[in-house]
C-alpha positions as YAML, in Angstrom:
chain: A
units: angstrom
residues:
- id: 1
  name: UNK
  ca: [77.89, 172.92, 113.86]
- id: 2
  name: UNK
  ca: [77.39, 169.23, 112.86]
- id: 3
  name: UNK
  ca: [78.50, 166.96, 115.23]
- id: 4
  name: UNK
  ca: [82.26, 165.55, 114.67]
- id: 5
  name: UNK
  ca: [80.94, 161.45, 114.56]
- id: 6
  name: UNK
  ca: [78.52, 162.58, 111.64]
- id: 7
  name: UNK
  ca: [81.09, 164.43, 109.80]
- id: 8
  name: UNK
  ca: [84.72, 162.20, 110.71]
- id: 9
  name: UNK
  ca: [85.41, 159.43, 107.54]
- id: 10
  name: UNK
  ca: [85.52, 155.52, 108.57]
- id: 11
  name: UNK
  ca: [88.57, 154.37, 110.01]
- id: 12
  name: UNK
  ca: [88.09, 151.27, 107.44]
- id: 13
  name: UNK
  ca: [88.61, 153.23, 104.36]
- id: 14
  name: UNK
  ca: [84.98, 153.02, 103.01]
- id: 15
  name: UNK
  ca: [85.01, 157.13, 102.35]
- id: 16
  name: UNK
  ca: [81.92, 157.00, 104.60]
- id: 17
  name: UNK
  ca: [80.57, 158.97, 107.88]
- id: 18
  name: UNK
  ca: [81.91, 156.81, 110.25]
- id: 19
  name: UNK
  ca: [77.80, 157.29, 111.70]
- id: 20
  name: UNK
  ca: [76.84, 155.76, 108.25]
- id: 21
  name: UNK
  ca: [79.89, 152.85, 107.97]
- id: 22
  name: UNK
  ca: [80.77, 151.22, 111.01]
- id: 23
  name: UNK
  ca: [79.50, 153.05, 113.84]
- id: 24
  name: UNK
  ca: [76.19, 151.27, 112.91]
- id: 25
  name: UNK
  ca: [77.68, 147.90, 113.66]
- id: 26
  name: UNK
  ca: [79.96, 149.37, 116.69]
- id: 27
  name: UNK
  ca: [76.46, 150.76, 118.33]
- id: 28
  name: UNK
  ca: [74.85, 147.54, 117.84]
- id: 29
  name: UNK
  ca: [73.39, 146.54, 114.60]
- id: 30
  name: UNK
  ca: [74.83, 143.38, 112.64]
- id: 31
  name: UNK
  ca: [77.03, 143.72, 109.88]
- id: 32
  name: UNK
  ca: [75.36, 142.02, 107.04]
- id: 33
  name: UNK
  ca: [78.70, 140.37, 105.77]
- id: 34
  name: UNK
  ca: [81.71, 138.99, 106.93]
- id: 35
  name: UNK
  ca: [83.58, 141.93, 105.06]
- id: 36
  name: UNK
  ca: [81.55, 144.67, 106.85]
- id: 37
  name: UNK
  ca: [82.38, 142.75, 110.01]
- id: 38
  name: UNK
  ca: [86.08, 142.67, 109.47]
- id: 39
  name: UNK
  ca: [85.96, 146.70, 108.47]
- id: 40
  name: UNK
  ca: [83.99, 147.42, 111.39]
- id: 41
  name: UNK
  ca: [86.93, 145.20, 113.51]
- id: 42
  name: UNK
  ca: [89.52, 147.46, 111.78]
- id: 43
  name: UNK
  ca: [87.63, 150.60, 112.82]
- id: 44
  name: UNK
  ca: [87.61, 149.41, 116.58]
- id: 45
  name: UNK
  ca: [91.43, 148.96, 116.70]
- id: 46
  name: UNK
  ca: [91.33, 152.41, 115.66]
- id: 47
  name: UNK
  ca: [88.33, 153.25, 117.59]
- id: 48
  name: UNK
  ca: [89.73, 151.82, 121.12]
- id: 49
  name: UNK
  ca: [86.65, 149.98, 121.13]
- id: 50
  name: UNK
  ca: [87.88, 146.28, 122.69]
- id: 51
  name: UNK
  ca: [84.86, 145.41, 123.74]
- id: 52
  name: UNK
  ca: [83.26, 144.96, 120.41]
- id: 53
  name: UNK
  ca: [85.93, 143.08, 119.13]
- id: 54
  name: UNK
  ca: [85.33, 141.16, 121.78]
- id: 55
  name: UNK
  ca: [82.05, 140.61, 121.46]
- id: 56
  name: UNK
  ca: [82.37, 140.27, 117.51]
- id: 57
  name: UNK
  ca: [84.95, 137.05, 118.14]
- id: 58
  name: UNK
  ca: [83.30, 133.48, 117.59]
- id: 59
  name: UNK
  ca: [81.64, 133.39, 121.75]
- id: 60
  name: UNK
  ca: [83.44, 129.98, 122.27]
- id: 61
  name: UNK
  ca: [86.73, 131.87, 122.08]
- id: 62
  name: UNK
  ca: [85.92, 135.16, 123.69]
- id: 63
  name: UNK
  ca: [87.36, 133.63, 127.49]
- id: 64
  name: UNK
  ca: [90.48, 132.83, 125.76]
- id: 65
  name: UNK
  ca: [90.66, 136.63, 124.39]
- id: 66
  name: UNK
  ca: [93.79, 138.51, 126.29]
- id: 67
  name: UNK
  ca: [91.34, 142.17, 126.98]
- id: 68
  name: UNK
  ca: [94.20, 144.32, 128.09]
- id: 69
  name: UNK
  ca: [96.53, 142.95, 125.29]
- id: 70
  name: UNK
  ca: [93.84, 144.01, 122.87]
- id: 71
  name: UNK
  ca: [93.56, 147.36, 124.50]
- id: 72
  name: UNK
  ca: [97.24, 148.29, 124.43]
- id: 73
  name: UNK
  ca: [97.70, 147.76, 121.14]
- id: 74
  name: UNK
  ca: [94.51, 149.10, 120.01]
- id: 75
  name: UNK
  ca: [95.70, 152.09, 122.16]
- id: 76
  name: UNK
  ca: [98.87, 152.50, 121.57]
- id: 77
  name: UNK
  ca: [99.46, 152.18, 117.98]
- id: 78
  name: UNK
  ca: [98.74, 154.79, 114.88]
- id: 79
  name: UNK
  ca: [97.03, 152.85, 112.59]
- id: 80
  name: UNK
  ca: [97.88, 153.96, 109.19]
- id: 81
  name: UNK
  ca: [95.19, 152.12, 107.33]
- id: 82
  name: UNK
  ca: [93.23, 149.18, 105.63]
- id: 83
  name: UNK
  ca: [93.13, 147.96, 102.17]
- id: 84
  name: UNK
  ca: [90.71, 144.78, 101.81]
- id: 85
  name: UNK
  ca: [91.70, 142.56, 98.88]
- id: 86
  name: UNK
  ca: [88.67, 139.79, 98.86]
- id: 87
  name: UNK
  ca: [85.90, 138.79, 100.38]
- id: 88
  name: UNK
  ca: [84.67, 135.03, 99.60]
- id: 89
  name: UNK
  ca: [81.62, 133.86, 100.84]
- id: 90
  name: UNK
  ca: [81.19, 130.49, 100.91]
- id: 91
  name: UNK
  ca: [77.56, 129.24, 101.53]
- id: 92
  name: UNK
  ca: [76.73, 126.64, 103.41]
- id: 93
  name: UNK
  ca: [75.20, 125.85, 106.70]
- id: 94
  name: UNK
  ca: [75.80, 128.09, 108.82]
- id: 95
  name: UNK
  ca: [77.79, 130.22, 106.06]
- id: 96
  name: UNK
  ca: [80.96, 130.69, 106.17]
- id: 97
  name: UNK
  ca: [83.50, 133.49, 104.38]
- id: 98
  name: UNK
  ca: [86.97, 134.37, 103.78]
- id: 99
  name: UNK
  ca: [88.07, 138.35, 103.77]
- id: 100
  name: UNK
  ca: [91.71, 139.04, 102.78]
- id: 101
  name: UNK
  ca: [93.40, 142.09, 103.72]
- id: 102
  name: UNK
  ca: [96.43, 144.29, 104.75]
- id: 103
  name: UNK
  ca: [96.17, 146.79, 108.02]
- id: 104
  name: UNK
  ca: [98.98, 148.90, 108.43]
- id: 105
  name: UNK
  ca: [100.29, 150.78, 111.92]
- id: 106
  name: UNK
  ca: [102.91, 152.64, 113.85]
- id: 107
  name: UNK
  ca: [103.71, 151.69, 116.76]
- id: 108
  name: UNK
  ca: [107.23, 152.44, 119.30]
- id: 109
  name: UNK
  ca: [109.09, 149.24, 116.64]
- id: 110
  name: UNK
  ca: [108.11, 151.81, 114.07]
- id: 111
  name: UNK
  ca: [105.85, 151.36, 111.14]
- id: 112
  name: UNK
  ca: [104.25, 147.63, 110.41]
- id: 113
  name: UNK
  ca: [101.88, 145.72, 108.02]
- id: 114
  name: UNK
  ca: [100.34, 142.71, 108.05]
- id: 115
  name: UNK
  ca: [98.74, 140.51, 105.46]
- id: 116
  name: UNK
  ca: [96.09, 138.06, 106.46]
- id: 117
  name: UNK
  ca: [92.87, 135.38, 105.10]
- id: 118
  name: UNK
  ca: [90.52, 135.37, 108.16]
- id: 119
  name: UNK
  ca: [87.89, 133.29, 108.71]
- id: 120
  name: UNK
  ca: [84.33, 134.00, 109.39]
- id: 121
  name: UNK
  ca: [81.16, 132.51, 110.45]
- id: 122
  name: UNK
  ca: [77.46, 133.63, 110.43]
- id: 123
  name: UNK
  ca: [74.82, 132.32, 113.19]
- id: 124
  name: UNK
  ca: [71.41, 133.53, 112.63]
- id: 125
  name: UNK
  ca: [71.96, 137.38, 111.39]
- id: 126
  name: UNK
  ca: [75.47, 137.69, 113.27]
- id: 127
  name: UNK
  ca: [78.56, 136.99, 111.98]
- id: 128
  name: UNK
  ca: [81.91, 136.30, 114.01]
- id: 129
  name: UNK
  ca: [85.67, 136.12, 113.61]
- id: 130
  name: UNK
  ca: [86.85, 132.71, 114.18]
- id: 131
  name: UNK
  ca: [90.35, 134.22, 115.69]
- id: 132
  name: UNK
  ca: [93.18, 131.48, 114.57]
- id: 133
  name: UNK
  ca: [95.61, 132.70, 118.20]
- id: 134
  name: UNK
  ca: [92.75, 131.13, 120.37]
- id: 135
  name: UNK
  ca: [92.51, 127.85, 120.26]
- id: 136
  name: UNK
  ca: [88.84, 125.36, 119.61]
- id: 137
  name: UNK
  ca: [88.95, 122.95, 122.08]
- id: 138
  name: UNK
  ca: [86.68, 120.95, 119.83]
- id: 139
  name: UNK
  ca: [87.63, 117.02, 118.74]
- id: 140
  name: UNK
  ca: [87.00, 116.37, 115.12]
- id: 141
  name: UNK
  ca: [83.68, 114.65, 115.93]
- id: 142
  name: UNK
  ca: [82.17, 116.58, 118.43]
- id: 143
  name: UNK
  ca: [79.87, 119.44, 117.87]
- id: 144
  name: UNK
  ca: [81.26, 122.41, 116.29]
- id: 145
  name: UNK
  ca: [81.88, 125.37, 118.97]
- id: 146
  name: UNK
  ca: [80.20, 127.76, 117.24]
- id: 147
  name: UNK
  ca: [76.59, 126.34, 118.09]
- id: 148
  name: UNK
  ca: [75.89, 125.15, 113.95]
- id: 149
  name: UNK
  ca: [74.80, 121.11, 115.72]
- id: 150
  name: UNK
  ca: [77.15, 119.82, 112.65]
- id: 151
  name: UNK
  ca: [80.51, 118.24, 114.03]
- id: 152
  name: UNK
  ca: [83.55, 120.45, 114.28]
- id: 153
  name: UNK
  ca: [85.38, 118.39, 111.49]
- id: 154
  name: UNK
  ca: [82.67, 119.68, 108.58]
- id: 155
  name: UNK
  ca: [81.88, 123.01, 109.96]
- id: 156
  name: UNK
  ca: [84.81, 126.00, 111.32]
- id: 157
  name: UNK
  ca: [87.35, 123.03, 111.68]
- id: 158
  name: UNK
  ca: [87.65, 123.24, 107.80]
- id: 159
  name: UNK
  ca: [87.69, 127.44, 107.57]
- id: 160
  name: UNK
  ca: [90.08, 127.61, 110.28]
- id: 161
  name: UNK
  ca: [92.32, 125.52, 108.86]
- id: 162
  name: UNK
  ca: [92.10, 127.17, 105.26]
- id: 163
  name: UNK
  ca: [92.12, 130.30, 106.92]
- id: 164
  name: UNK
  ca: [96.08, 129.88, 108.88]
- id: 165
  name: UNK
  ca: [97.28, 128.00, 105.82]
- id: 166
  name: UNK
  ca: [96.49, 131.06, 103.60]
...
């Protein structure tokens, strides 16, 4: 009998072997796009996997992540499903992208979705969430935190911002 990770369908909708869709990137390969990245976040809510969204956050936030807030309700909600409705990449150096969606839940309140425009960035073959809940302790003219050398007012400064207003 086949085992049940080659056979069980992506949490993030994709129709996929979760082996094929985003176990890849939850065992340790990059996603190759911000969209890929944000399914692959979905699927370790689902998943119970905190420590990839961890690791998958912008590393100049990580420290300000809450772990065991993650965890509980990673763990204790249903989660009900994803629908992505655009992914924008943006170019640039390093690139940036946008990737709007809906993820939908159950939880002890009863049954929630939520709409949002996050913001992504790519350093070298990796891309990361820039999480808008943890703060950049960046001024406008110092060096962006996400390691790109270009000041924090022309790189994820701009993103971020676009990104909460959406």
């Amino acid at each position: 009998m086949p085992s049940t990770e080659f056979t069980t369908s992506c949490p993030c909708g994709s129709g996929d072997p979760l082996s094929e869709c985003c176990g890849r990137y939850h065992a340790g390969s990059p996603a190759p796009s911000a969209e890929c990245l944000m399914r692959s976040r979905y699927s370790a809510y689902v998943l119970g996997q905190v420590d990839y969204l961890l690791a998958t956050t912008l590393p100049a936030q990580q420290a300000g992540l809450d772990r065991e807030a993650i965890r509980a309700w990673s763990l204790q909600s249903t989660w009900l499903g994803l629908e992505v409705e655009s992914a924008e990449v943006l170019g640039g150096q390093p690139e940036h992208a946008f990737v709007t969606f809906t993820a939908r839940w159950h939880d002890e309140a009863g049954e929630h979705s939520h709409r949002e425009c996050s913001a992504f960035v790519q350093r070298g073959k990796q891309w990361f969430f820039i999480d808008p809940t943890v703060g950049l302790t960046a001024g406008r003219n110092e060096p962006c935190p996400c390691g790109s050398g270009q000041k924090f007012k022309k790189c994820c400064s701009t993103f971020l911002n676009r990104a909460v207003a959406s």
